[in-house]
């Protein structure tokens, strides 16, 4: 079984969320509110992987729906 660097994976997912959020013209707060959170912290922290904060699979599917993109785009890793 191959080793996964989960820190690198979570960081890249956060970068992807930031990229597609910005392309959609949404602020971190707007996306947080769409997810049902009253604070920007969930998005801000996960985009930067601050203190290892990351999004769960449910969040990723919700974000993909909000941004009108395929969830796979959020999971893409550099090759």
Tab-separated table of N, CA and C in Angstrom:
chain	number	residue	atom	x	y	z
A	1	UNK	N	0.845	-1.184	0.000
A	1	UNK	CA	0.000	0.000	0.000
A	1	UNK	C	0.886	1.241	0.000
A	2	UNK	N	0.553	2.198	-0.818
A	2	UNK	CA	1.366	3.409	-0.887
A	2	UNK	C	1.076	4.336	0.290
A	3	UNK	N	2.083	5.110	0.627
A	3	UNK	CA	1.934	6.063	1.722
A	3	UNK	C	1.299	7.340	1.200
A	4	UNK	N	0.370	7.863	1.965
A	4	UNK	CA	-0.271	9.119	1.622
A	4	UNK	C	0.230	10.189	2.569
A	5	UNK	N	0.554	11.335	2.027
A	5	UNK	CA	0.912	12.480	2.848
A	5	UNK	C	-0.364	13.292	3.030
A	6	UNK	N	-1.101	12.976	4.084
A	6	UNK	CA	-2.408	13.602	4.292
A	6	UNK	C	-2.303	15.101	4.516
A	7	UNK	N	-1.219	15.563	5.123
A	7	UNK	CA	-1.055	17.011	5.283
A	7	UNK	C	-1.009	17.686	3.916
A	8	UNK	N	-0.238	17.134	3.000
A	8	UNK	CA	-0.130	17.708	1.655
A	8	UNK	C	-1.468	17.635	0.930
A	9	UNK	N	-2.192	16.554	1.111
A	9	UNK	CA	-3.505	16.407	0.469
A	9	UNK	C	-4.474	17.451	0.998
A	10	UNK	N	-4.539	17.620	2.313
A	10	UNK	CA	-5.446	18.619	2.897
A	10	UNK	C	-5.066	20.034	2.475
A	11	UNK	N	-3.765	20.311	2.414
A	11	UNK	CA	-3.321	21.642	1.968
A	11	UNK	C	-3.767	21.907	0.541
A	12	UNK	N	-3.603	20.919	-0.339
A	12	UNK	CA	-3.982	21.099	-1.744
A	12	UNK	C	-5.485	21.268	-1.887
A	13	UNK	N	-6.265	20.518	-1.130
A	13	UNK	CA	-7.722	20.674	-1.177
A	13	UNK	C	-8.095	22.092	-0.753
A	14	UNK	N	-7.466	22.597	0.299
A	14	UNK	CA	-7.724	23.970	0.739
A	14	UNK	C	-7.390	24.981	-0.348
A	15	UNK	N	-6.262	24.771	-1.025
A	15	UNK	CA	-5.878	25.654	-2.131
A	15	UNK	C	-6.905	25.591	-3.256
A	16	UNK	N	-7.396	24.395	-3.545
A	16	UNK	CA	-8.405	24.239	-4.598
A	16	UNK	C	-9.703	24.943	-4.222
A	17	UNK	N	-10.116	24.810	-2.974
A	17	UNK	CA	-11.333	25.501	-2.526
A	17	UNK	C	-11.160	27.005	-2.713
A	18	UNK	N	-10.022	27.536	-2.299
A	18	UNK	CA	-9.769	28.979	-2.441
A	18	UNK	C	-9.808	29.391	-3.907
A	19	UNK	N	-9.161	28.609	-4.757
A	19	UNK	CA	-9.110	28.926	-6.186
A	19	UNK	C	-10.507	28.998	-6.794
A	20	UNK	N	-11.313	27.960	-6.589
A	20	UNK	CA	-12.633	27.913	-7.212
A	20	UNK	C	-13.620	28.871	-6.542
A	21	UNK	N	-13.431	29.131	-5.250
A	21	UNK	CA	-14.269	30.114	-4.556
A	21	UNK	C	-14.031	31.490	-5.164
A	22	UNK	N	-12.761	31.833	-5.359
A	22	UNK	CA	-12.422	33.130	-5.935
A	22	UNK	C	-12.919	33.247	-7.369
A	23	UNK	N	-12.778	32.169	-8.135
A	23	UNK	CA	-13.272	32.186	-9.518
A	23	UNK	C	-14.777	32.407	-9.560
A	24	UNK	N	-15.490	31.911	-8.547
A	24	UNK	CA	-16.944	32.089	-8.476
A	24	UNK	C	-17.328	33.461	-7.928
A	25	UNK	N	-16.335	34.227	-7.473
A	25	UNK	CA	-16.595	35.557	-6.952
A	25	UNK	C	-17.201	35.571	-5.565
A	26	UNK	N	-16.944	34.528	-4.787
A	26	UNK	CA	-17.478	34.452	-3.425
A	26	UNK	C	-16.396	34.776	-2.406
A	27	UNK	N	-16.770	35.482	-1.372
A	27	UNK	CA	-15.850	35.711	-0.261
A	27	UNK	C	-15.863	34.483	0.648
A	28	UNK	N	-14.894	34.412	1.531
A	28	UNK	CA	-14.877	33.319	2.502
A	28	UNK	C	-16.141	33.361	3.365
A	29	UNK	N	-16.559	34.547	3.743
A	29	UNK	CA	-17.760	34.677	4.555
A	29	UNK	C	-18.997	34.211	3.800
A	30	UNK	N	-19.118	34.601	2.553
A	30	UNK	CA	-20.283	34.193	1.760
A	30	UNK	C	-20.360	32.677	1.642
A	31	UNK	N	-19.223	32.031	1.403
A	31	UNK	CA	-19.219	30.577	1.306
A	31	UNK	C	-19.554	29.944	2.647
A	32	UNK	N	-19.014	30.485	3.724
A	32	UNK	CA	-19.330	29.982	5.065
A	32	UNK	C	-20.822	30.075	5.347
A	33	UNK	N	-21.402	31.215	5.006
A	33	UNK	CA	-22.843	31.396	5.222
A	33	UNK	C	-23.656	30.409	4.395
A	34	UNK	N	-23.227	30.169	3.162
A	34	UNK	CA	-23.913	29.188	2.303
A	34	UNK	C	-23.870	27.789	2.917
A	35	UNK	N	-22.785	27.500	3.635
A	35	UNK	CA	-22.640	26.200	4.299
A	35	UNK	C	-23.426	26.129	5.609
A	36	UNK	N	-23.979	27.272	6.033
A	36	UNK	CA	-24.760	27.295	7.261
A	36	UNK	C	-23.966	27.678	8.495
A	37	UNK	N	-22.763	28.228	8.296
A	37	UNK	CA	-21.937	28.666	9.412
A	37	UNK	C	-22.020	30.184	9.514
A	38	UNK	N	-21.925	30.684	10.726
A	38	UNK	CA	-22.050	32.121	10.932
A	38	UNK	C	-20.698	32.833	10.960
A	39	UNK	N	-19.638	32.054	10.841
A	39	UNK	CA	-18.293	32.610	10.920
A	39	UNK	C	-17.480	32.186	9.703
A	40	UNK	N	-16.521	33.005	9.359
A	40	UNK	CA	-15.640	32.739	8.230
A	40	UNK	C	-14.582	31.691	8.581
A	41	UNK	N	-14.437	31.367	9.854
A	41	UNK	CA	-13.296	30.559	10.300
A	41	UNK	C	-13.199	29.189	9.646
A	42	UNK	N	-14.305	28.531	9.378
A	42	UNK	CA	-14.225	27.198	8.776
A	42	UNK	C	-13.560	27.241	7.407
A	43	UNK	N	-13.892	28.231	6.616
A	43	UNK	CA	-13.310	28.348	5.279
A	43	UNK	C	-11.896	28.907	5.366
A	44	UNK	N	-11.711	29.970	6.128
A	44	UNK	CA	-10.383	30.588	6.240
A	44	UNK	C	-9.356	29.596	6.776
A	45	UNK	N	-9.704	28.868	7.797
A	45	UNK	CA	-8.765	27.912	8.393
A	45	UNK	C	-8.468	26.746	7.466
A	46	UNK	N	-9.482	26.230	6.807
A	46	UNK	CA	-9.267	25.063	5.953
A	46	UNK	C	-8.543	25.426	4.660
A	47	UNK	N	-8.767	26.618	4.139
A	47	UNK	CA	-8.046	27.025	2.928
A	47	UNK	C	-6.546	27.120	3.183
A	48	UNK	N	-6.164	27.475	4.400
A	48	UNK	CA	-4.745	27.604	4.753
A	48	UNK	C	-4.234	26.392	5.529
A	49	UNK	N	-5.142	25.457	5.840
A	49	UNK	CA	-4.809	24.280	6.656
A	49	UNK	C	-4.214	24.732	7.989
A	50	UNK	N	-4.786	25.806	8.529
A	50	UNK	CA	-4.327	26.402	9.781
A	50	UNK	C	-4.622	25.465	10.946
A	51	UNK	N	-3.597	25.130	11.691
A	51	UNK	CA	-3.718	24.195	12.819
A	51	UNK	C	-4.363	22.872	12.395
A	52	UNK	N	-4.058	22.479	11.166
A	52	UNK	CA	-4.540	21.219	10.577
A	52	UNK	C	-6.065	21.154	10.443
A	53	UNK	N	-6.697	22.319	10.389
A	53	UNK	CA	-8.144	22.362	10.150
A	53	UNK	C	-8.391	22.034	8.689
A	54	UNK	N	-9.330	21.123	8.441
A	54	UNK	CA	-9.642	20.733	7.077
A	54	UNK	C	-11.130	20.445	6.937
A	55	UNK	N	-11.562	20.365	5.706
A	55	UNK	CA	-12.971	20.142	5.399
A	55	UNK	C	-13.252	18.642	5.335
A	56	UNK	N	-14.440	18.250	5.786
A	56	UNK	CA	-14.816	16.848	5.670
A	56	UNK	C	-15.503	16.610	4.324
A	57	UNK	N	-15.772	15.359	4.023
A	57	UNK	CA	-16.323	15.005	2.715
A	57	UNK	C	-17.682	15.663	2.481
A	58	UNK	N	-18.484	15.783	3.526
A	58	UNK	CA	-19.787	16.442	3.382
A	58	UNK	C	-19.606	17.900	2.975
A	59	UNK	N	-18.658	18.585	3.628
A	59	UNK	CA	-18.383	19.978	3.268
A	59	UNK	C	-17.945	20.090	1.818
A	60	UNK	N	-17.079	19.168	1.390
A	60	UNK	CA	-16.574	19.236	0.013
A	60	UNK	C	-17.697	19.090	-1.007
A	61	UNK	N	-18.629	18.181	-0.754
A	61	UNK	CA	-19.757	18.022	-1.678
A	61	UNK	C	-20.661	19.251	-1.650
A	62	UNK	N	-20.880	19.832	-0.473
A	62	UNK	CA	-21.692	21.046	-0.370
A	62	UNK	C	-21.017	22.210	-1.100
A	63	UNK	N	-19.717	22.350	-0.910
A	63	UNK	CA	-18.980	23.429	-1.560
A	63	UNK	C	-19.026	23.267	-3.077
A	64	UNK	N	-18.825	22.046	-3.547
A	64	UNK	CA	-18.881	21.794	-4.989
A	64	UNK	C	-20.249	22.184	-5.548
A	65	UNK	N	-21.293	21.862	-4.823
A	65	UNK	CA	-22.643	22.219	-5.269
A	65	UNK	C	-22.826	23.735	-5.292
A	66	UNK	N	-22.372	24.408	-4.250
A	66	UNK	CA	-22.477	25.871	-4.172
A	66	UNK	C	-21.708	26.520	-5.314
A	67	UNK	N	-20.503	26.002	-5.593
A	67	UNK	CA	-19.646	26.588	-6.633
A	67	UNK	C	-19.991	26.088	-8.030
A	68	UNK	N	-20.923	25.130	-8.087
A	68	UNK	CA	-21.369	24.560	-9.371
A	68	UNK	C	-20.204	23.935	-10.136
A	69	UNK	N	-19.424	23.126	-9.408
A	69	UNK	CA	-18.312	22.404	-10.010
A	69	UNK	C	-18.394	20.944	-9.570
A	70	UNK	N	-17.691	20.089	-10.276
A	70	UNK	CA	-17.586	18.689	-9.892
A	70	UNK	C	-16.689	18.593	-8.659
A	71	UNK	N	-17.089	17.802	-7.690
A	71	UNK	CA	-16.317	17.668	-6.449
A	71	UNK	C	-14.891	17.200	-6.727
A	72	UNK	N	-14.686	16.500	-7.816
A	72	UNK	CA	-13.343	16.018	-8.170
A	72	UNK	C	-12.361	17.167	-8.354
A	73	UNK	N	-12.840	18.322	-8.770
A	73	UNK	CA	-11.960	19.483	-8.947
A	73	UNK	C	-11.347	19.906	-7.611
A	74	UNK	N	-12.092	19.724	-6.524
A	74	UNK	CA	-11.582	20.097	-5.204
A	74	UNK	C	-10.543	19.095	-4.714
A	75	UNK	N	-10.584	17.886	-5.237
A	75	UNK	CA	-9.684	16.832	-4.787
A	75	UNK	C	-8.430	16.690	-5.652
A	76	UNK	N	-8.365	17.424	-6.758
A	76	UNK	CA	-7.236	17.288	-7.683
A	76	UNK	C	-5.917	17.604	-6.975
A	77	UNK	N	-4.936	16.774	-7.254
A	77	UNK	CA	-3.591	16.944	-6.699
A	77	UNK	C	-2.629	17.190	-7.850
A	78	UNK	N	-1.576	17.951	-7.584
A	78	UNK	CA	-0.537	18.160	-8.599
A	78	UNK	C	0.139	16.833	-8.886
A	79	UNK	N	0.493	16.660	-10.132
A	79	UNK	CA	1.144	15.402	-10.502
A	79	UNK	C	2.589	15.606	-10.789
